[in-house]
Amino acid sequence: MNSEAKFDKLTADEEAHLRLWASATPAQRLAWLEEAQRIAYQSGALQESQNKARE
């Protein structure tokens, strides 16, 4: 039995999510990235880089 599942089509929810993401403006994408980084730092998943700490 092949352990890799093949999916030919997205579900309606997946397609809606993809369309929403694709329609985001660059500013919205940047805001999402900055928020994701803030959450990662707060959770301890990321640490500030050495270069950033020196500034």
mmCIF file of N, CA and C in Angstrom:
data_model
loop_
_atom_site.group_PDB
_atom_site.id
_atom_site.type_symbol
_atom_site.label_atom_id
_atom_site.label_comp_id
_atom_site.label_asym_id
_atom_site.label_seq_id
_atom_site.Cartn_x
_atom_site.Cartn_y
_atom_site.Cartn_z
ATOM 1 N N MET A 1 0.845 -1.199 0.000
ATOM 2 C CA MET A 1 0.000 0.000 0.000
ATOM 3 C C MET A 1 0.881 1.250 0.000
ATOM 4 N N ASN A 2 0.555 2.173 -0.833
ATOM 5 C CA ASN A 2 1.301 3.412 -0.945
ATOM 6 C C ASN A 2 0.927 4.339 0.206
ATOM 7 N N SER A 3 1.936 4.795 0.966
ATOM 8 C CA SER A 3 1.651 5.647 2.123
ATOM 9 C C SER A 3 1.389 7.100 1.729
ATOM 10 N N GLU A 4 1.713 7.450 0.493
ATOM 11 C CA GLU A 4 1.486 8.824 0.039
ATOM 12 C C GLU A 4 0.093 8.942 -0.576
ATOM 13 N N ALA A 5 -0.718 9.778 0.029
ATOM 14 C CA ALA A 5 -2.063 10.006 -0.505
ATOM 15 C C ALA A 5 -1.992 11.077 -1.584
ATOM 16 N N LYS A 6 -2.727 10.877 -2.657
ATOM 17 C CA LYS A 6 -2.781 11.877 -3.719
ATOM 18 C C LYS A 6 -4.128 12.575 -3.665
ATOM 19 N N PHE A 7 -4.080 13.886 -3.728
ATOM 20 C CA PHE A 7 -5.287 14.694 -3.699
ATOM 21 C C PHE A 7 -5.354 15.482 -4.998
ATOM 22 N N ASP A 8 -6.411 15.281 -5.740
ATOM 23 C CA ASP A 8 -6.548 15.978 -7.008
ATOM 24 C C ASP A 8 -7.237 17.322 -6.872
ATOM 25 N N LYS A 9 -8.090 17.462 -5.877
ATOM 26 C CA LYS A 9 -8.868 18.685 -5.743
ATOM 27 C C LYS A 9 -8.843 19.181 -4.304
ATOM 28 N N LEU A 10 -8.948 20.490 -4.171
ATOM 29 C CA LEU A 10 -9.066 21.105 -2.845
ATOM 30 C C LEU A 10 -10.514 21.028 -2.398
ATOM 31 N N THR A 11 -10.696 20.991 -1.084
ATOM 32 C CA THR A 11 -12.057 21.089 -0.569
ATOM 33 C C THR A 11 -12.524 22.524 -0.762
ATOM 34 N N ALA A 12 -13.799 22.772 -0.621
ATOM 35 C CA ALA A 12 -14.337 24.123 -0.763
ATOM 36 C C ALA A 12 -13.710 25.064 0.259
ATOM 37 N N ASP A 13 -13.517 24.585 1.494
ATOM 38 C CA ASP A 13 -12.901 25.414 2.535
ATOM 39 C C ASP A 13 -11.450 25.729 2.197
ATOM 40 N N GLU A 14 -10.713 24.736 1.708
ATOM 41 C CA GLU A 14 -9.319 24.959 1.341
ATOM 42 C C GLU A 14 -9.205 25.954 0.192
ATOM 43 N N GLU A 15 -10.088 25.826 -0.786
ATOM 44 C CA GLU A 15 -10.068 26.745 -1.920
ATOM 45 C C GLU A 15 -10.409 28.165 -1.476
ATOM 46 N N ALA A 16 -11.390 28.309 -0.589
ATOM 47 C CA ALA A 16 -11.760 29.637 -0.087
ATOM 48 C C ALA A 16 -10.603 30.258 0.688
ATOM 49 N N HIS A 17 -9.919 29.446 1.499
ATOM 50 C CA HIS A 17 -8.782 29.939 2.279
ATOM 51 C C HIS A 17 -7.656 30.373 1.338
ATOM 52 N N LEU A 18 -7.381 29.588 0.311
ATOM 53 C CA LEU A 18 -6.337 29.925 -0.650
ATOM 54 C C LEU A 18 -6.673 31.205 -1.400
ATOM 55 N N ARG A 19 -7.934 31.364 -1.799
ATOM 56 C CA ARG A 19 -8.337 32.588 -2.503
ATOM 57 C C ARG A 19 -8.209 33.814 -1.590
ATOM 58 N N LEU A 20 -8.573 33.652 -0.333
ATOM 59 C CA LEU A 20 -8.459 34.757 0.622
ATOM 60 C C LEU A 20 -7.001 35.153 0.796
ATOM 61 N N TRP A 21 -6.125 34.169 0.966
ATOM 62 C CA TRP A 21 -4.713 34.459 1.137
ATOM 63 C C TRP A 21 -4.146 35.122 -0.112
ATOM 64 N N ALA A 22 -4.496 34.615 -1.275
ATOM 65 C CA ALA A 22 -3.964 35.151 -2.526
ATOM 66 C C ALA A 22 -4.440 36.577 -2.795
ATOM 67 N N SER A 23 -5.579 36.945 -2.229
ATOM 68 C CA SER A 23 -6.096 38.292 -2.461
ATOM 69 C C SER A 23 -5.542 39.317 -1.467
ATOM 70 N N ALA A 24 -4.744 38.864 -0.514
ATOM 71 C CA ALA A 24 -4.173 39.777 0.473
ATOM 72 C C ALA A 24 -3.175 40.724 -0.187
ATOM 73 N N THR A 25 -3.172 41.962 0.256
ATOM 74 C CA THR A 25 -2.232 42.943 -0.279
ATOM 75 C C THR A 25 -0.849 42.689 0.330
ATOM 76 N N PRO A 26 0.202 43.213 -0.277
ATOM 77 C CA PRO A 26 1.530 43.073 0.324
ATOM 78 C C PRO A 26 1.578 43.617 1.757
ATOM 79 N N ALA A 27 0.881 44.706 2.014
ATOM 80 C CA ALA A 27 0.862 45.274 3.368
ATOM 81 C C ALA A 27 0.196 44.307 4.349
ATOM 82 N N GLN A 28 -0.868 43.646 3.912
ATOM 83 C CA GLN A 28 -1.539 42.676 4.783
ATOM 84 C C GLN A 28 -0.643 41.466 5.045
ATOM 85 N N ARG A 29 0.070 41.024 4.022
ATOM 86 C CA ARG A 29 0.980 39.887 4.196
ATOM 87 C C ARG A 29 2.123 40.241 5.140
ATOM 88 N N LEU A 30 2.650 41.459 5.011
ATOM 89 C CA LEU A 30 3.721 41.903 5.897
ATOM 90 C C LEU A 30 3.218 42.000 7.331
ATOM 91 N N ALA A 31 2.030 42.532 7.522
ATOM 92 C CA ALA A 31 1.452 42.632 8.862
ATOM 93 C C ALA A 31 1.276 41.240 9.471
ATOM 94 N N TRP A 32 0.840 40.267 8.658
ATOM 95 C CA TRP A 32 0.687 38.896 9.147
ATOM 96 C C TRP A 32 2.041 38.339 9.574
ATOM 97 N N LEU A 33 3.071 38.558 8.749
ATOM 98 C CA LEU A 33 4.404 38.052 9.066
ATOM 99 C C LEU A 33 4.943 38.675 10.346
ATOM 100 N N GLU A 34 4.777 39.982 10.496
ATOM 101 C CA GLU A 34 5.254 40.652 11.709
ATOM 102 C C GLU A 34 4.532 40.133 12.943
ATOM 103 N N GLU A 35 3.238 39.891 12.832
ATOM 104 C CA GLU A 35 2.474 39.350 13.960
ATOM 105 C C GLU A 35 2.920 37.920 14.286
ATOM 106 N N ALA A 36 3.171 37.133 13.257
ATOM 107 C CA ALA A 36 3.646 35.761 13.474
ATOM 108 C C ALA A 36 5.004 35.771 14.170
ATOM 109 N N GLN A 37 5.883 36.682 13.778
ATOM 110 C CA GLN A 37 7.189 36.791 14.434
ATOM 111 C C GLN A 37 7.040 37.234 15.883
ATOM 112 N N ARG A 38 6.152 38.184 16.141
ATOM 113 C CA ARG A 38 5.933 38.650 17.516
ATOM 114 C C ARG A 38 5.469 37.497 18.389
ATOM 115 N N ILE A 39 4.526 36.717 17.895
ATOM 116 C CA ILE A 39 4.018 35.573 18.649
ATOM 117 C C ILE A 39 5.135 34.551 18.874
ATOM 118 N N ALA A 40 5.955 34.313 17.846
ATOM 119 C CA ALA A 40 7.050 33.350 17.971
ATOM 120 C C ALA A 40 8.059 33.803 19.020
ATOM 121 N N TYR A 41 8.395 35.084 19.032
ATOM 122 C CA TYR A 41 9.319 35.595 20.052
ATOM 123 C C TYR A 41 8.724 35.443 21.452
ATOM 124 N N GLN A 42 7.463 35.808 21.606
ATOM 125 C CA GLN A 42 6.806 35.738 22.913
ATOM 126 C C GLN A 42 6.706 34.306 23.426
ATOM 127 N N SER A 43 6.534 33.355 22.508
ATOM 128 C CA SER A 43 6.389 31.962 22.922
ATOM 129 C C SER A 43 7.737 31.291 23.167
ATOM 130 N N GLY A 44 8.815 31.937 22.742
ATOM 131 C CA GLY A 44 10.138 31.353 22.889
ATOM 132 C C GLY A 44 10.549 30.498 21.703
ATOM 133 N N ALA A 45 9.718 30.425 20.685
ATOM 134 C CA ALA A 45 10.042 29.631 19.496
ATOM 135 C C ALA A 45 11.171 30.270 18.692
ATOM 136 N N LEU A 46 11.297 31.597 18.758
ATOM 137 C CA LEU A 46 12.374 32.330 18.099
ATOM 138 C C LEU A 46 13.102 33.182 19.120
ATOM 139 N N GLN A 47 14.379 33.374 18.859
ATOM 140 C CA GLN A 47 15.154 34.302 19.675
ATOM 141 C C GLN A 47 15.662 35.393 18.762
ATOM 142 N N GLU A 48 15.865 36.567 19.301
ATOM 143 C CA GLU A 48 16.365 37.662 18.478
ATOM 144 C C GLU A 48 17.755 37.317 17.978
ATOM 145 N N SER A 49 18.048 37.697 16.743
ATOM 146 C CA SER A 49 19.350 37.409 16.166
ATOM 147 C C SER A 49 20.411 38.262 16.853
ATOM 148 N N GLN A 50 21.669 37.854 16.725
ATOM 149 C CA GLN A 50 22.781 38.595 17.306
ATOM 150 C C GLN A 50 22.871 39.985 16.688
ATOM 151 N N ASN A 51 22.637 40.113 15.395
ATOM 152 C CA ASN A 51 22.701 41.413 14.723
ATOM 153 C C ASN A 51 21.626 42.343 15.260
ATOM 154 N N LYS A 52 20.421 41.856 15.463
ATOM 155 C CA LYS A 52 19.318 42.675 15.962
ATOM 156 C C LYS A 52 19.604 43.129 17.398
ATOM 157 N N ALA A 53 20.188 42.262 18.191
ATOM 158 C CA ALA A 53 20.476 42.576 19.587
ATOM 159 C C ALA A 53 21.517 43.684 19.709
ATOM 160 N N ARG A 54 22.402 43.803 18.734
ATOM 161 C CA ARG A 54 23.471 44.821 18.778
ATOM 162 C C ARG A 54 22.992 46.212 18.426
ATOM 163 N N GLU A 55 21.853 46.314 17.728
ATOM 164 C CA GLU A 55 21.351 47.622 17.280
ATOM 165 C C GLU A 55 20.925 48.496 18.417
#
